[in-house]
Structure formats: structure tokens, C-alpha cells
Amino acid sequence: MLLNLIRHPQPLVDKSTCYGRSDIAVAPEMLAQSVAQLLPQLQALPPEWPLVSSPLQRCAQLAQSLAQAMHRPAPDVDPRLQEMDFGKWELRPWDDIPWAEVEAWNADLAHYAPGGGETLTEVASRMWQAFNDLLATSAEGAIVICHAGTIRMLHACAAWRAGQGETARPDAAALSDIALRAAAHRAEIPHARLLALDVSVSPKR
């Protein structure tokens, strides 16, 4: 299966601000530019491939606009594709977050809940469920509009599955491993670009 992953357009927030689950809008001109940029590539994909989106408006607005432009049904909205919840850190400048809290997270990336929100392992758990359901669809591909963090998690889920075999299901320790794989994925995820993730794999023997 081929997952066509798209990070939302740049939202109306300063890059020095911590944001995850916060529902931040995208400027109309940025949304229009993103649709025009993505449309030629997406129109070349089979029309039966599902279009799935995070419910946060920076993703959902792009998904809805693309669906309309391609004359498709409304996108499927999956809450599990939301970005990580940073709790009390949300919408605070990174420089204003106590360094001791940041260090505590760095010391236990998999299990510390920044700002009292979600742990990376909790994100990995819901993302594995979303990933598994995407693979269960009858289509040979899907278009997924979500967030940088969830794209990293989907890559980590695919890597774990490739190593363990397509019938394997992660236990708690494996979910922590998936979380740490995602955290180690430091490469920048560009906004409004199509990123193909091939998740075809043979069962491990």
C-alpha cells in the first residue's frame, strides 16, 4: 500500500511557539496556494483511494478544498491523526517553558507528558490504530493529511512493521520503541508537499 502523506499548510502561528493539538487556522491565500500546488499530483492518483484528514482545521480545510477541487466526496476525518497534545505548553513560546520541564521530557521522551498532555507512547498507540485501519482498506493507496508529528509516527509504524512482519501487533514496549523512532526522525517535514510512504511488506519468517 502507498500512503501519500501531506503536512498541512503553514498555520497562523509564530514558529517559536509550541503548538500541537491547538486548532490554528491557515491564511486563505496560503490555503489556496497549497491546493494549487498539490492538485496536479493528486489528480494523477486513482480516484478510489480514500482521502483522510486530521480534524484540526489546518488539515481539514485543505482536505475539504482538495476534495471539492477533485470532485470527490467529503474527506474522512480521523481524530487519531491529530498532533500531539502538549497540555499547558500549548501556544506558549518555547523560551517561556521552564527548562527543567524540557529537560525532564528529554530524559524520558517515551513516557513524559509535556505540559501534562500526551506522552509520545500514547501518541504512538493511537497512531498505530490509525495506521492499521488505513492498511485494512481495500484500496491500494490513500491520501492522508495530517501533521509533522503524526507523519513521523506513521513512518515509525511502517518501519516497525517492516521489521516485525505485517501480522505483528506491538505491545507496550514496542509502542515505546515506535515513539522513540518517531522522535529520532529529525528531518524537517515540509508543509503542503506530497510525501510517499510505501508500506508494502512481506510477513516475517
Tab-separated table of C-alpha atoms in Angstrom, residues 21-141:
chain	number	residue	atom	x	y	z
A	21	ARG	CA	-3.347	19.912	19.471
A	22	SER	CA	-4.268	23.639	19.332
A	23	ASP	CA	-6.671	24.307	16.452
A	24	ILE	CA	-4.895	27.027	14.476
A	25	ALA	CA	-6.156	28.466	11.189
A	26	VAL	CA	-4.323	28.868	7.882
A	27	ALA	CA	-4.355	32.137	5.932
A	28	PRO	CA	-6.778	31.899	2.961
A	29	GLU	CA	-4.053	32.758	0.463
A	30	MET	CA	-1.786	30.044	1.897
A	31	LEU	CA	-4.630	27.520	1.646
A	32	ALA	CA	-5.307	28.461	-1.994
A	33	GLN	CA	-1.605	28.228	-2.831
A	34	SER	CA	-1.357	24.780	-1.228
A	35	VAL	CA	-4.366	23.470	-3.166
A	36	ALA	CA	-2.952	24.732	-6.470
A	37	GLN	CA	0.409	23.162	-5.676
A	38	LEU	CA	-0.921	19.736	-4.689
A	39	LEU	CA	-3.785	19.321	-7.119
A	40	PRO	CA	-1.810	18.185	-10.221
A	41	GLN	CA	-0.124	15.390	-8.265
A	42	LEU	CA	-3.286	14.232	-6.513
A	43	GLN	CA	-5.383	14.196	-9.671
A	44	ALA	CA	-2.972	11.602	-11.069
A	45	LEU	CA	-3.827	9.176	-8.235
A	46	PRO	CA	-6.652	6.636	-8.533
A	47	PRO	CA	-9.997	8.238	-7.581
A	48	GLU	CA	-10.937	5.321	-5.329
A	49	TRP	CA	-8.059	5.990	-2.954
A	50	PRO	CA	-9.541	7.428	0.263
A	51	LEU	CA	-8.797	10.960	1.436
A	52	VAL	CA	-8.346	11.029	5.207
A	53	SER	CA	-7.647	14.034	7.419
A	54	SER	CA	-6.931	15.159	10.948
A	55	PRO	CA	-9.921	17.148	12.280
A	56	LEU	CA	-7.811	20.202	13.134
A	57	GLN	CA	-8.732	22.991	10.747
A	58	ARG	CA	-5.251	23.463	9.320
A	59	CYS	CA	-5.627	19.952	7.889
A	60	ALA	CA	-9.396	19.671	7.446
A	61	GLN	CA	-9.686	22.876	5.411
A	62	LEU	CA	-7.024	21.663	2.995
A	63	ALA	CA	-8.663	18.222	2.753
A	64	GLN	CA	-12.090	19.732	2.082
A	65	SER	CA	-10.726	22.121	-0.549
A	66	LEU	CA	-8.861	19.325	-2.319
A	67	ALA	CA	-11.916	17.058	-2.247
A	68	GLN	CA	-14.039	19.786	-3.820
A	69	ALA	CA	-11.416	20.552	-6.467
A	70	MET	CA	-11.158	16.844	-7.371
A	71	HIS	CA	-14.959	16.347	-7.245
A	72	ARG	CA	-14.610	13.760	-4.509
A	73	PRO	CA	-16.831	13.048	-1.518
A	74	ALA	CA	-16.041	14.853	1.717
A	75	PRO	CA	-12.831	13.552	3.318
A	76	ASP	CA	-12.911	11.043	6.142
A	77	VAL	CA	-11.949	12.716	9.429
A	78	ASP	CA	-9.919	10.640	11.878
A	79	PRO	CA	-9.314	12.234	15.332
A	80	ARG	CA	-6.408	9.842	15.892
A	81	LEU	CA	-4.417	11.781	13.272
A	82	GLN	CA	-4.316	14.910	15.455
A	83	GLU	CA	-0.982	16.328	16.520
A	84	MET	CA	0.392	15.600	19.984
A	85	ASP	CA	-1.268	17.342	22.918
A	86	PHE	CA	1.295	19.486	24.737
A	87	GLY	CA	-1.073	20.354	27.583
A	88	LYS	CA	-0.098	23.577	29.364
A	89	TRP	CA	2.744	24.113	26.899
A	90	GLU	CA	0.269	24.764	24.087
A	91	LEU	CA	0.624	28.198	22.465
A	92	ARG	CA	3.431	29.233	24.789
A	93	PRO	CA	6.740	30.499	23.385
A	94	TRP	CA	9.324	27.740	23.714
A	95	ASP	CA	11.587	30.210	25.528
A	96	ASP	CA	8.923	30.664	28.229
A	97	ILE	CA	8.633	26.965	29.050
A	98	PRO	CA	10.707	26.126	32.165
A	99	TRP	CA	13.945	24.488	31.120
A	100	ALA	CA	13.571	21.879	33.878
A	101	GLU	CA	10.351	20.647	32.222
A	102	VAL	CA	12.016	20.447	28.814
A	103	GLU	CA	14.919	18.539	30.345
A	104	ALA	CA	12.510	16.139	32.075
A	105	TRP	CA	10.962	15.376	28.687
A	106	ASN	CA	14.373	14.912	27.075
A	107	ALA	CA	15.279	12.480	29.852
A	108	ASP	CA	12.250	10.267	29.167
A	109	LEU	CA	10.945	11.025	25.682
A	110	ALA	CA	8.687	7.993	25.505
A	111	HIS	CA	6.851	8.375	28.826
A	112	TYR	CA	6.979	12.009	29.958
A	113	ALA	CA	3.833	14.046	29.211
A	114	PRO	CA	4.978	17.571	28.280
A	115	GLY	CA	2.731	20.165	29.879
A	116	GLY	CA	0.615	17.348	31.319
A	117	GLY	CA	-0.657	16.463	27.832
A	118	GLU	CA	0.163	13.242	26.000
A	119	THR	CA	3.224	11.041	26.138
A	120	LEU	CA	4.845	10.037	22.865
A	121	THR	CA	3.924	6.435	23.642
A	122	GLU	CA	0.259	7.419	23.926
A	123	VAL	CA	0.535	9.144	20.551
A	124	ALA	CA	2.186	6.025	19.116
A	125	SER	CA	-0.694	3.893	20.408
A	126	ARG	CA	-3.413	5.911	18.688
A	127	MET	CA	-1.306	6.350	15.569
A	128	TRP	CA	-0.740	2.602	15.310
A	129	GLN	CA	-4.509	2.112	15.385
A	130	ALA	CA	-4.972	4.709	12.640
A	131	PHE	CA	-2.123	3.185	10.611
A	132	ASN	CA	-3.562	-0.300	10.958
A	133	ASP	CA	-7.016	0.866	9.837
A	134	LEU	CA	-5.531	2.589	6.784
A	135	LEU	CA	-3.868	-0.670	5.798
A	136	ALA	CA	-7.173	-2.505	6.202
A	137	THR	CA	-8.878	-0.505	3.451
A	138	SER	CA	-9.466	-2.252	0.139
A	139	ALA	CA	-7.669	0.444	-1.889
A	140	GLU	CA	-4.014	0.131	-2.816
A	141	GLY	CA	-3.275	3.625	-1.535
